[in-house]
C-alpha positions as a printed NumPy array, in Angstrom:
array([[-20.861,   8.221,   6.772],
       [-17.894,   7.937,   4.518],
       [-15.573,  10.879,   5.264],
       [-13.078,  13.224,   3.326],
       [-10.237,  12.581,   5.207],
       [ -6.343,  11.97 ,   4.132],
       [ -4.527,   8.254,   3.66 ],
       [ -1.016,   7.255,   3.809],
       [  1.176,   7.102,   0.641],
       [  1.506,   3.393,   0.349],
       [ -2.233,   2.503,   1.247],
       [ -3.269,   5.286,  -1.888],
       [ -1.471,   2.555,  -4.479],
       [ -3.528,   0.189,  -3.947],
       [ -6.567,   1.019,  -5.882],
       [ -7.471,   3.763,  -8.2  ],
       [-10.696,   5.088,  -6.798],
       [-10.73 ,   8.42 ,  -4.287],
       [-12.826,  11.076,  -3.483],
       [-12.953,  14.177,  -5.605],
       [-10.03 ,  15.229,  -2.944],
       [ -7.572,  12.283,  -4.607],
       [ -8.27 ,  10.252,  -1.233],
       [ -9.034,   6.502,  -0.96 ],
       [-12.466,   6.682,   0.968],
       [-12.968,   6.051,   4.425],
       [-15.824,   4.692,   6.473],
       [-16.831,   4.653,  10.133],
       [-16.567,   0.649,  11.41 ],
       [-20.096,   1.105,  12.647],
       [-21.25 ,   1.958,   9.22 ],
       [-18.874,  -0.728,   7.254],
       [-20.913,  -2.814,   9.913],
       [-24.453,  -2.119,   8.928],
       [-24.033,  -1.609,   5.075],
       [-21.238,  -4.445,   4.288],
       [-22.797,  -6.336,   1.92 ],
       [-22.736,  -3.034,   0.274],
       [-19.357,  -2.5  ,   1.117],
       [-18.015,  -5.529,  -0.002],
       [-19.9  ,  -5.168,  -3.603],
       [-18.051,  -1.701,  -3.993],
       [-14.394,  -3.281,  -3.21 ],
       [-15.265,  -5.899,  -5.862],
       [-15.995,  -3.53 ,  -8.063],
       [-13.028,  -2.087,  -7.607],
       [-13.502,   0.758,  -4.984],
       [-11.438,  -0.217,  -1.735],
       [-12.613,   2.146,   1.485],
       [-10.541,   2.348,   4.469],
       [-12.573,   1.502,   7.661],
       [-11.591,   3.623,  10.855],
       [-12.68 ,   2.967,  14.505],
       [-12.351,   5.935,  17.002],
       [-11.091,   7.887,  14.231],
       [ -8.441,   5.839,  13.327],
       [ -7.31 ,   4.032,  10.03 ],
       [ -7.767,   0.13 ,  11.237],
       [ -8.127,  -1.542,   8.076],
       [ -8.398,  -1.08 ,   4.074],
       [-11.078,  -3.431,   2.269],
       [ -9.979,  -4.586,  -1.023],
       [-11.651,  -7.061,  -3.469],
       [ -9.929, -10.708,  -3.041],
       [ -8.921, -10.535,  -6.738],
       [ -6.786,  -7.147,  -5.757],
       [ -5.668,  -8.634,  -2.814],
       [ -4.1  , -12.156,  -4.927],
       [ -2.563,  -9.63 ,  -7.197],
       [ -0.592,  -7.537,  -4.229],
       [  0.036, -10.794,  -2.353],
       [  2.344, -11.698,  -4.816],
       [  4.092,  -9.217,  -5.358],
       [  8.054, -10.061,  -4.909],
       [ 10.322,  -8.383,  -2.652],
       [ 12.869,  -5.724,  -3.815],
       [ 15.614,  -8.029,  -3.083],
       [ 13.912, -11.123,  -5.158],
       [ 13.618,  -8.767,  -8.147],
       [ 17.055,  -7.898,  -8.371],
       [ 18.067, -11.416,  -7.634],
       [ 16.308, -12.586, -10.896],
       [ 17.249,  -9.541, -12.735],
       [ 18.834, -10.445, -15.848],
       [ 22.57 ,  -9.28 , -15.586],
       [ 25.548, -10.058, -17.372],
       [ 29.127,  -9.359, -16.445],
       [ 29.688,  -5.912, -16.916],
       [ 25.931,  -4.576, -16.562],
       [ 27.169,  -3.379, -12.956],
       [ 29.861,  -0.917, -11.775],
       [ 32.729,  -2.555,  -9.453],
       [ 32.271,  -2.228,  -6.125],
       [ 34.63 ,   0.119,  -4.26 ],
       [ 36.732,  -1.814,  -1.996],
       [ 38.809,   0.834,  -0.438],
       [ 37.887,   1.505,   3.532],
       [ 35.148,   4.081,   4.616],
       [ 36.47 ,   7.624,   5.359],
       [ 36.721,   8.757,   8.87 ],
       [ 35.173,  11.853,  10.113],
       [ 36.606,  13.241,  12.511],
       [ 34.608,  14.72 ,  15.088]])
């Protein structure tokens, strides 16, 4: 029985299908079990479901294709390494020692 229930922020980027709530979909492992062919076709198609077990989130089922895509996504720190800058684009960096606060 695919249920209602909520997902966390990062997990709702990954696809654009949710429930009428704006929820990724979730599924009991039991049932992912006996229907995943079924299961598998929808994530192709582009409808990930999160699978639970005990009533918790264990896993999120994604087509490969989606997966490829996400895999290669580059860190924060890689994108500003090859961000295009030129002398001046940033401001200088404050050199001057941290404040104390005295407690």
């Amino acid at each position: 029985m695919v249920s209602d229930w909520g997902f966390d922020a990062w997990a709702s980027r990954l696809a654009g299908v949710y429930d009428y709530n704006g929820q990724m979909k979730e599924i009991q492992l039991r049932e992912a079990k006996a229907t995943l062919s079924a299961v598998v076709d929808e994530a192709v198609r582009g409808e990930p479901c999160v699978i639970t077990r005990h009533g918790r989130r264990e896993a999120v089922l994604i087509a490969y294709e989606e997966w490829e895509k996400l895999s290669r996504v580059p860190s924060f720190g890689r994108l500003l390494m090859s961000a295009p800058l030129e002398d001046g684009d940033l401001p200088k960096r404050n050199r001057k020692p941290l404040r104390h606060i005295g407690r």
